[in-house]
């Protein structure tokens, strides 16, 4: 219900814009983040600042989290006296992070012991989508919980209910992110080949986008961040590598081989080693530029 207090833990690159949209929609917020710079703009707009995740969970019945890795999710939710699980008020916990189905299932079972409902709600669409409210949200939770939180999540974008089992939405998110990374790696390879052969990079991108090879990299990432040479799409190599690694590991644990996925994981590992985890994941194209001895520019 608009006007109610919501909790939000993790208000960085993705969580910050989402939390800001909740304030725009008329919700009250209690927020926590390790970074004062991340919470300051929200506090300036009237959000309450908590001293720990547990304090957030003692201020709101519905708490959202947007965190970078599975280990951080475990720590924030379950860790010590400061973990969300020790909050006195929380009854629904919405995880907007990408953690993988294994961690979702594990954490959901532990919070259930405290009578806290768990909602997987990983998002796709990047920082741009978070700011614009055009994210795709993959949601797995019981239907009564979905009905209650739907107005909150619709502030962020479009919902896709994948089922009630914890981890289903995480599986969908990993599948999507693997395909996005695969498109980026494969496009980098063919663009390096085309430019080395003498094709103009922009002309080649236009050809692909008018043909059957078009994909999210040719339609968005390359025109926006590679052809101009800015390499600033807004998603780090470390996070992309984490998502692809999680996908390949989860698939192999299910007995599903991922030959292509493993190769994409290796390309992101090379990019991370060469340019650092904080580099934009479009730096994959820079790796191909170095290997091929070309510059992919419009």
Short mmCIF file of C-alpha atoms in Angstrom, two decimals:
data_model
loop_
_atom_site.label_atom_id
_atom_site.label_comp_id
_atom_site.label_asym_id
_atom_site.label_seq_id
_atom_site.Cartn_x
_atom_site.Cartn_y
_atom_site.Cartn_z
CA UNK A 1 0.00 0.00 0.00
CA UNK A 2 1.36 3.42 -0.98
CA UNK A 3 2.49 5.29 2.12
CA UNK A 4 3.62 2.22 4.05
CA UNK A 5 7.17 1.78 5.28
CA UNK A 6 9.39 -0.49 3.21
CA UNK A 7 12.91 -1.61 4.00
CA UNK A 8 15.70 -1.57 1.41
CA UNK A 9 19.17 -3.03 1.94
CA UNK A 10 21.75 -2.43 -0.78
CA UNK A 11 21.12 0.88 -2.54
CA UNK A 12 24.07 0.96 -4.93
CA UNK A 13 24.11 1.02 -8.73
CA UNK A 14 20.87 -0.95 -9.11
CA UNK A 15 19.28 -0.67 -5.67
CA UNK A 16 19.67 3.10 -5.51
CA UNK A 17 17.55 3.90 -8.58
CA UNK A 18 14.95 1.31 -7.53
CA UNK A 19 14.73 2.76 -4.03
CA UNK A 20 14.40 6.22 -5.54
CA UNK A 21 11.46 5.05 -7.66
CA UNK A 22 9.73 3.76 -4.52
CA UNK A 23 10.04 7.22 -2.97
CA UNK A 24 8.66 8.72 -6.20
CA UNK A 25 5.69 6.34 -5.91
CA UNK A 26 4.89 7.55 -2.39
CA UNK A 27 6.34 4.77 -0.26
CA UNK A 28 8.33 5.52 2.88
CA UNK A 29 11.73 3.87 3.15
CA UNK A 30 14.17 2.66 5.77
CA UNK A 31 17.51 2.01 4.06
CA UNK A 32 20.90 0.51 4.78
CA UNK A 33 24.11 0.26 2.76
CA UNK A 34 27.78 0.05 3.68
CA UNK A 35 28.35 3.14 1.53
CA UNK A 36 27.27 6.47 3.00
CA UNK A 37 27.47 7.95 -0.49
CA UNK A 38 24.83 5.46 -1.62
CA UNK A 39 22.35 6.22 1.16
CA UNK A 40 22.85 10.00 1.30
CA UNK A 41 20.65 10.93 -1.71
CA UNK A 42 17.80 8.81 -0.36
CA UNK A 43 18.12 10.18 3.17
CA UNK A 44 18.07 13.68 1.70
CA UNK A 45 14.71 12.80 0.17
CA UNK A 46 13.28 11.63 3.49
CA UNK A 47 14.32 7.99 3.80
CA UNK A 48 15.25 6.78 7.28
CA UNK A 49 18.82 5.52 7.70
CA UNK A 50 19.32 2.28 9.63
CA UNK A 51 22.50 1.18 11.37
CA UNK A 52 22.24 -2.45 10.23
CA UNK A 53 20.16 -4.79 8.05
CA UNK A 54 18.50 -6.06 11.25
CA UNK A 55 17.41 -2.51 12.09
CA UNK A 56 15.83 -2.21 8.64
CA UNK A 57 13.99 -5.47 9.31
CA UNK A 58 12.77 -4.08 12.63
CA UNK A 59 11.30 -1.04 10.88
CA UNK A 60 9.38 -2.60 7.99
CA UNK A 61 7.29 -5.70 7.33
CA UNK A 62 8.45 -5.89 3.71
CA UNK A 63 12.21 -5.67 3.07
CA UNK A 64 13.88 -5.60 -0.34
CA UNK A 65 17.55 -6.43 -0.90
CA UNK A 66 19.74 -5.72 -3.93
CA UNK A 67 23.20 -7.17 -3.36
CA UNK A 68 26.16 -8.13 -5.58
CA UNK A 69 26.99 -11.76 -4.75
CA UNK A 70 25.49 -14.90 -3.18
CA UNK A 71 27.89 -14.70 -0.24
CA UNK A 72 26.85 -11.12 0.51
CA UNK A 73 23.18 -12.16 0.37
CA UNK A 74 23.86 -14.93 2.90
CA UNK A 75 25.72 -12.57 5.20
CA UNK A 76 23.18 -9.76 5.06
CA UNK A 77 20.20 -12.05 5.57
CA UNK A 78 21.58 -14.65 7.98
CA UNK A 79 24.74 -13.16 9.46
CA UNK A 80 25.01 -12.55 13.20
CA UNK A 81 22.84 -10.21 15.21
CA UNK A 82 22.90 -7.66 12.41
CA UNK A 83 21.30 -9.94 9.82
CA UNK A 84 17.81 -9.33 8.46
CA UNK A 85 16.64 -12.62 9.94
CA UNK A 86 17.00 -11.06 13.40
CA UNK A 87 14.67 -8.14 12.66
CA UNK A 88 11.56 -7.93 14.83
CA UNK A 89 9.07 -6.79 12.19
CA UNK A 90 9.95 -8.28 8.79
CA UNK A 91 7.57 -10.90 7.40
CA UNK A 92 8.36 -10.76 3.66
CA UNK A 93 11.86 -10.60 2.19
CA UNK A 94 12.23 -9.75 -1.52
CA UNK A 95 15.60 -10.58 -3.09
CA UNK A 96 16.26 -8.50 -6.20
CA UNK A 97 19.82 -9.88 -6.46
CA UNK A 98 21.15 -12.57 -8.79
CA UNK A 99 22.23 -15.40 -6.50
CA UNK A 100 21.38 -18.62 -8.31
CA UNK A 101 18.75 -21.22 -7.32
CA UNK A 102 20.98 -23.02 -4.81
CA UNK A 103 21.43 -20.02 -2.53
CA UNK A 104 17.79 -18.98 -2.96
CA UNK A 105 16.60 -22.40 -1.83
CA UNK A 106 19.02 -22.44 1.11
CA UNK A 107 18.22 -18.97 2.42
CA UNK A 108 14.47 -19.36 1.84
CA UNK A 109 14.45 -22.46 4.05
CA UNK A 110 16.31 -20.68 6.86
CA UNK A 111 14.16 -17.55 6.91
CA UNK A 112 11.03 -19.73 6.82
CA UNK A 113 12.04 -21.03 10.27
CA UNK A 114 11.52 -17.46 11.51
CA UNK A 115 8.12 -17.20 9.76
CA UNK A 116 9.58 -14.88 7.10
CA UNK A 117 8.35 -15.35 3.54
CA UNK A 118 10.94 -15.40 0.75
CA UNK A 119 10.46 -13.88 -2.71
CA UNK A 120 12.95 -14.35 -5.54
CA UNK A 121 12.74 -11.28 -7.79
CA UNK A 122 15.96 -10.94 -9.84
CA UNK A 123 15.82 -8.15 -12.39
CA UNK A 124 17.07 -7.56 -15.92
CA UNK A 125 17.49 -4.27 -17.72
CA UNK A 126 20.53 -2.68 -16.10
CA UNK A 127 20.89 0.71 -14.48
CA UNK A 128 19.03 2.37 -17.34
CA UNK A 129 16.01 0.13 -16.76
CA UNK A 130 16.21 0.64 -13.00
CA UNK A 131 16.03 4.42 -13.45
CA UNK A 132 13.26 4.29 -16.04
CA UNK A 133 11.12 1.63 -14.34
CA UNK A 134 11.39 -0.69 -17.35
CA UNK A 135 13.07 -3.69 -15.73
CA UNK A 136 11.96 -7.26 -16.29
CA UNK A 137 11.36 -8.91 -12.91
CA UNK A 138 11.38 -12.69 -12.69
CA UNK A 139 9.43 -13.62 -9.56
CA UNK A 140 9.00 -16.91 -7.73
CA UNK A 141 6.91 -17.00 -4.56
CA UNK A 142 3.52 -18.23 -3.31
CA UNK A 143 0.61 -16.49 -5.05
CA UNK A 144 -0.73 -14.76 -1.89
CA UNK A 145 2.67 -13.09 -1.45
CA UNK A 146 2.72 -12.12 -5.13
CA UNK A 147 -0.66 -10.42 -4.82
CA UNK A 148 0.57 -8.40 -1.85
CA UNK A 149 3.87 -7.25 -3.32
CA UNK A 150 2.79 -6.81 -6.94
CA UNK A 151 2.08 -3.06 -6.56
CA UNK A 152 5.56 -2.57 -5.10
CA UNK A 153 7.38 -4.54 -7.79
CA UNK A 154 5.43 -2.93 -10.63
CA UNK A 155 7.15 0.33 -9.69
CA UNK A 156 10.31 -1.24 -11.16
CA UNK A 157 8.89 -2.72 -14.36
CA UNK A 158 7.16 -5.80 -15.77
CA UNK A 159 6.61 -8.95 -13.68
CA UNK A 160 6.93 -12.57 -14.83
CA UNK A 161 5.74 -15.09 -12.23
CA UNK A 162 7.77 -18.26 -12.74
CA UNK A 163 6.11 -20.36 -10.03
CA UNK A 164 6.10 -20.83 -6.28
CA UNK A 165 9.31 -22.82 -5.75
CA UNK A 166 12.29 -20.82 -4.41
CA UNK A 167 15.01 -20.52 -7.03
CA UNK A 168 12.87 -20.77 -10.18
CA UNK A 169 13.17 -17.06 -10.90
CA UNK A 170 16.91 -17.27 -10.28
CA UNK A 171 17.20 -20.01 -12.89
CA UNK A 172 15.36 -17.83 -15.40
CA UNK A 173 17.65 -14.90 -14.62
CA UNK A 174 20.83 -16.93 -15.03
CA UNK A 175 19.57 -18.25 -18.37
CA UNK A 176 18.94 -14.72 -19.58
CA UNK A 177 22.30 -13.40 -18.41
CA UNK A 178 24.20 -16.24 -20.01
CA UNK A 179 22.55 -15.47 -23.35
CA UNK A 180 23.32 -11.75 -22.97
CA UNK A 181 26.98 -12.47 -22.24
CA UNK A 182 27.17 -14.99 -25.07
CA UNK A 183 25.83 -12.41 -27.51
CA UNK A 184 28.46 -9.92 -26.33
CA UNK A 185 31.36 -12.36 -26.70
CA UNK A 186 30.28 -13.71 -30.10
CA UNK A 187 29.57 -10.22 -31.43
CA UNK A 188 33.01 -9.05 -30.29
CA UNK A 189 34.61 -11.88 -32.24
CA UNK A 190 32.75 -11.27 -35.51
CA UNK A 191 33.18 -7.49 -35.26
CA UNK A 192 36.94 -7.87 -34.80
CA UNK A 193 37.03 -10.19 -37.81
CA UNK A 194 34.97 -7.81 -39.95
CA UNK A 195 37.00 -4.72 -39.09
CA UNK A 196 40.27 -6.56 -39.69
CA UNK A 197 38.98 -7.60 -43.12
CA UNK A 198 38.30 -3.95 -43.95
CA UNK A 199 34.59 -3.53 -43.14
CA UNK A 200 33.40 -0.35 -41.45
CA UNK A 201 32.25 -1.26 -37.93
CA UNK A 202 29.04 0.76 -38.06
CA UNK A 203 28.10 -0.59 -41.47
CA UNK A 204 28.64 -4.15 -40.24
CA UNK A 205 26.51 -3.51 -37.14
CA UNK A 206 23.75 -2.05 -39.35
CA UNK A 207 23.90 -5.11 -41.60
CA UNK A 208 23.67 -7.52 -38.68
CA UNK A 209 20.79 -5.56 -37.13
CA UNK A 210 18.87 -5.84 -40.40
CA UNK A 211 19.65 -9.56 -40.62
CA UNK A 212 19.22 -12.80 -38.71
CA UNK A 213 22.30 -12.30 -36.51
CA UNK A 214 20.91 -9.31 -34.60
CA UNK A 215 21.02 -9.60 -30.83
CA UNK A 216 21.17 -7.51 -27.65
CA UNK A 217 24.85 -6.72 -28.18
CA UNK A 218 24.48 -5.52 -31.78
CA UNK A 219 21.31 -3.57 -31.04
CA UNK A 220 22.34 -1.93 -27.79
CA UNK A 221 25.75 -2.60 -26.25
CA UNK A 222 27.90 -2.05 -29.34
CA UNK A 223 26.17 1.12 -30.60
CA UNK A 224 26.09 2.59 -27.10
CA UNK A 225 29.43 1.56 -25.59
CA UNK A 226 31.81 -0.10 -28.08
CA UNK A 227 31.55 1.79 -31.36
CA UNK A 228 31.99 5.16 -29.56
CA UNK A 229 34.93 3.68 -27.62
CA UNK A 230 33.46 4.59 -24.23
CA UNK A 231 33.05 1.01 -22.87
CA UNK A 232 30.62 2.30 -20.25
CA UNK A 233 27.45 0.23 -20.65
CA UNK A 234 27.02 0.05 -16.87
CA UNK A 235 27.55 -3.59 -15.84
CA UNK A 236 30.86 -4.79 -14.43
CA UNK A 237 32.94 -7.66 -15.73
CA UNK A 238 33.03 -9.16 -12.23
CA UNK A 239 29.23 -9.32 -12.01
CA UNK A 240 28.85 -10.72 -15.53
CA UNK A 241 31.49 -13.35 -14.80
CA UNK A 242 29.71 -14.21 -11.53
CA UNK A 243 26.37 -14.67 -13.29
CA UNK A 244 27.79 -16.83 -16.08
CA UNK A 245 29.81 -18.93 -13.63
CA UNK A 246 26.71 -19.47 -11.50
CA UNK A 247 24.71 -20.51 -14.56
CA UNK A 248 27.30 -23.00 -15.78
CA UNK A 249 27.82 -24.44 -12.30
CA UNK A 250 24.08 -24.82 -11.64
CA UNK A 251 23.50 -26.40 -15.06
CA UNK A 252 26.31 -28.89 -14.62
CA UNK A 253 25.00 -29.78 -11.15
CA UNK A 254 21.67 -30.62 -12.84
CA UNK A 255 23.41 -32.77 -15.44
CA UNK A 256 22.97 -30.22 -18.24
CA UNK A 257 26.23 -29.69 -20.18
CA UNK A 258 27.08 -26.11 -21.14
CA UNK A 259 29.88 -26.23 -23.68
CA UNK A 260 29.24 -22.74 -25.07
CA UNK A 261 28.54 -21.36 -21.61
CA UNK A 262 31.89 -22.62 -20.37
CA UNK A 263 33.67 -20.84 -23.24
CA UNK A 264 31.84 -17.58 -22.43
CA UNK A 265 32.85 -17.97 -18.80
CA UNK A 266 36.48 -18.29 -19.87
CA UNK A 267 36.28 -15.16 -22.03
CA UNK A 268 34.91 -13.17 -19.10
CA UNK A 269 37.64 -14.62 -16.86
CA UNK A 270 40.25 -13.41 -19.37
CA UNK A 271 38.62 -9.95 -19.47
CA UNK A 272 38.53 -9.80 -15.67
CA UNK A 273 42.20 -10.78 -15.43
CA UNK A 274 43.25 -8.29 -18.10
CA UNK A 275 41.18 -5.24 -17.17
CA UNK A 276 39.97 -5.93 -13.60
CA UNK A 277 36.62 -6.85 -12.15
CA UNK A 278 35.45 -3.24 -11.99
CA UNK A 279 35.82 -2.81 -15.76
CA UNK A 280 32.65 -2.64 -17.82
CA UNK A 281 31.79 -6.03 -19.29
CA UNK A 282 31.93 -4.53 -22.79
CA UNK A 283 35.71 -4.67 -22.26
CA UNK A 284 35.33 -8.18 -23.71
CA UNK A 285 35.47 -6.35 -27.03
CA UNK A 286 38.76 -4.73 -25.96
CA UNK A 287 40.24 -8.19 -25.42
CA UNK A 288 39.31 -9.08 -29.01
CA UNK A 289 40.71 -5.76 -30.22
CA UNK A 290 44.04 -6.54 -28.59
CA UNK A 291 44.13 -10.11 -29.88
CA UNK A 292 43.16 -9.10 -33.43
CA UNK A 293 45.18 -5.89 -33.55
CA UNK A 294 42.19 -3.73 -34.56
CA UNK A 295 39.91 -1.06 -33.11
CA UNK A 296 36.17 -1.66 -33.39
CA UNK A 297 34.87 1.90 -33.83
CA UNK A 298 32.04 3.53 -35.71
#
